[in-house]
Amino acid sequence: MVLLKTIVIAYKKTNLAKLRYLQQKKNMYRSKITGLGKYVPENIVTNDDLSKLMDTNDAWIQERTGIKERRHIKKGDGNSTAIMGVKAAKIALERAKIDKNKIELIVFATLSPDYYFPGCGVQVQDLLELPTVPAIDVRNQCSGFVYALSIADQYIKTGMYQNILVIGSENHSGGLDMTTRGRSVSVIFGDGAGAVVVSRSENDSQGILSTHMHSEGVHAKELALIGPSTAHWVPQIIKENTTATDDDITYYPYMNGQFVFKNAVTRFSEVIMEGLLQNNLKKEDIDMLIPHQANLRISQFIQKKFGLEDNQVFNNIQHYGNTTAASIPIALTEAWEQGKIKKDDTVVLAAFGSGFTWASAVIKW
Ligand code: UT7
């Protein structure tokens, strides 16, 4: 009898949950970006500066990547991945005109966290002195910010949270091989952070229209940093070979540049198209495309393929290099600061990178 009663109660509860879910589904909320911020270290490193450390030159770097300079954290300047993220987040919060205590979730994207664990999200919770809100760390490299934005969007859509802080931040310079051996990778990457506040939209026709994510792990090692990892603990290496720590190239990022390039142009195009189709939009409806800043040649290829004008695509890789998870929020912030994104514009974010992972977001600003 007691068992039967328990089953009946459980059945009723399940149906209630189903009902609530269906009600929510009907009343799905829309999320929108209400504040943006960026932070880059003051230390500018030009291509000529790099040519003093390795066999490279300004002409090669500009011709192959479009990069003129990047920012690197300087020893003693007090920056780290989490700290730069906090600096960008403070600006985003101020611009969103929101009390930081209203933030209900932190989503932090990076491939260069301050610690192996825990991730930077909890550091942000502490440094910003937020209440004990949850913090999710996203490990999707160049697509990290769009993945993080997608996570935030889902939580707002379902009604679970109303205000979420999304951060992308990278400290690449501390982990690059600054010798000729590492030149094909090291000249590309830079440090910096970008952040956005994502909030429930009062207006259903405004905000994030859709997000799209993909991965293809068969290519994981084509752009990767293998050590340190659980397959490659530092103490083991030291035990086995005391000189290994400096010479072991698995401690530096590896990239099969041309292979990554070829995949990037294909996947960028696909995922942008996917976003447009989902929203019944055409190429000409794009007011601003913010591609992940991987290589100016990739952005130009995409621009040509989609027949977009210069004012429809935003690039700033020339000044910051590739800042991975930070590149889209930095570019989005700069485009917005320069008045290049206006109310009602259709903004498309698109990324591709290590994993491989790729993603896009379509936003009605
Ligand atoms: O953000 C994640 C996604 N990332 C990307 O999508 C990046 C995709 N790949 C690329 O952007 C390009 O492949 C690179 C910029 C990385 C390289 O450009 P590339 O045109 O593919 O050059 P390459 O690797 O084929 O190298 C051409 C030559 C080589 O010399 P040899 O073998 O022809 O004598 C390299 O050793 O350039 C040499 N090289 C350099 N020379 C001067 C490589 N790096 C450098 C350098 N300075 N920094």
XYZ file of N, CA and C and ligand atoms in Angstrom, residues 55-57 60-61 64-65 142 183-184 187-189 223 255 257-258 260-261 264 292 294-295 297-298 322 352-354, ligand 1:
135
model
N 64.391 33.332 -35.825
C 64.586 33.624 -37.241
C 63.220 33.857 -37.902
N 62.773 35.085 -37.824
C 61.511 35.457 -38.470
C 61.628 36.916 -38.909
N 60.624 37.412 -39.583
C 60.686 38.826 -39.988
C 59.287 39.382 -40.213
N 57.312 38.311 -43.461
C 56.730 36.957 -43.440
C 55.468 36.944 -42.589
N 55.554 37.521 -41.402
C 54.412 37.439 -40.485
C 53.209 38.202 -41.062
N 51.746 36.292 -44.227
C 51.068 35.011 -43.958
C 49.901 35.107 -42.990
N 49.927 36.137 -42.122
C 48.904 36.175 -41.059
C 48.179 37.522 -40.928
N 39.771 27.987 -29.529
C 39.351 29.160 -30.318
C 37.829 29.281 -30.402
N 58.697 29.024 -34.174
C 58.277 30.284 -34.824
C 56.943 30.208 -35.562
N 56.606 29.041 -36.136
C 55.366 28.998 -36.946
C 54.121 29.133 -36.054
N 54.655 33.272 -33.329
C 54.435 34.627 -33.840
C 52.936 34.952 -33.920
N 52.105 33.935 -33.846
C 50.670 34.123 -34.095
C 49.893 34.551 -32.846
N 50.286 33.993 -31.689
C 49.402 34.134 -30.520
C 49.718 35.340 -29.622
N 46.334 20.374 -33.712
C 46.540 21.676 -33.063
C 46.339 21.423 -31.571
N 51.058 22.989 -34.093
C 49.987 23.210 -35.080
C 50.449 22.757 -36.458
N 49.890 23.756 -39.502
C 49.318 25.007 -40.009
C 48.469 24.886 -41.257
N 49.000 24.259 -42.279
C 48.257 24.232 -43.554
C 46.995 23.369 -43.443
N 45.281 22.854 -40.681
C 44.318 23.615 -39.869
C 43.677 24.701 -40.733
N 44.495 25.367 -41.529
C 44.004 26.436 -42.409
C 42.892 25.914 -43.340
N 39.823 25.152 -41.461
C 39.219 26.385 -40.934
C 38.313 27.044 -41.976
N 36.463 34.601 -35.519
C 37.598 34.390 -34.621
C 38.850 34.827 -35.366
N 41.936 34.196 -36.332
C 42.954 33.143 -36.446
C 44.060 33.560 -37.402
N 43.634 34.206 -38.484
C 44.574 34.585 -39.533
C 43.796 35.522 -40.462
N 44.148 36.101 -43.442
C 43.873 35.457 -44.741
C 42.614 34.586 -44.666
N 42.391 33.980 -43.510
C 41.170 33.171 -43.361
C 39.952 34.095 -43.389
N 46.394 36.254 -32.542
C 45.300 35.316 -32.255
C 45.222 35.144 -30.737
N 36.635 28.775 -35.258
C 37.155 27.436 -35.557
C 38.497 27.289 -34.857
N 38.767 26.111 -34.330
C 40.079 25.927 -33.717
C 40.323 24.532 -33.212
N 41.312 24.452 -32.330
C 41.782 23.177 -31.788
C 40.629 22.321 -31.314
O 43.168 29.747 -34.171
C 43.070 28.400 -34.484
C 43.029 28.188 -35.913
N 44.314 28.509 -36.487
C 44.423 28.676 -37.751
O 43.442 28.600 -38.443
C 45.807 28.878 -38.326
C 45.906 28.187 -39.654
N 47.227 28.209 -40.289
C 47.891 29.323 -40.606
O 47.464 30.409 -40.301
C 49.149 29.203 -41.428
O 49.321 27.858 -41.836
C 50.434 29.680 -40.679
C 50.392 31.186 -40.520
C 50.549 29.001 -39.345
C 51.667 29.333 -41.509
O 51.567 29.885 -42.798
P 51.838 28.990 -44.084
O 51.639 29.854 -45.245
O 50.962 27.786 -43.995
O 53.358 28.635 -43.924
P 54.062 27.206 -43.808
O 53.793 26.595 -42.496
O 53.762 26.406 -45.024
O 55.593 27.614 -43.844
C 56.176 28.179 -45.023
C 57.643 28.432 -44.739
C 58.392 27.255 -44.152
O 59.684 27.276 -44.686
P 60.079 26.315 -45.928
O 59.853 24.928 -45.448
O 59.191 26.718 -47.053
O 61.517 26.660 -46.145
C 58.471 27.568 -42.696
O 59.568 26.990 -42.054
O 57.763 29.497 -43.774
C 58.628 29.075 -42.706
N 58.178 29.722 -41.484
C 58.585 30.948 -41.114
N 59.412 31.821 -41.669
C 59.595 32.988 -41.034
C 57.309 29.243 -40.574
N 57.139 30.152 -39.604
C 57.893 31.207 -39.916
C 58.130 32.448 -39.300
N 58.979 33.309 -39.885
N 57.527 32.808 -38.152
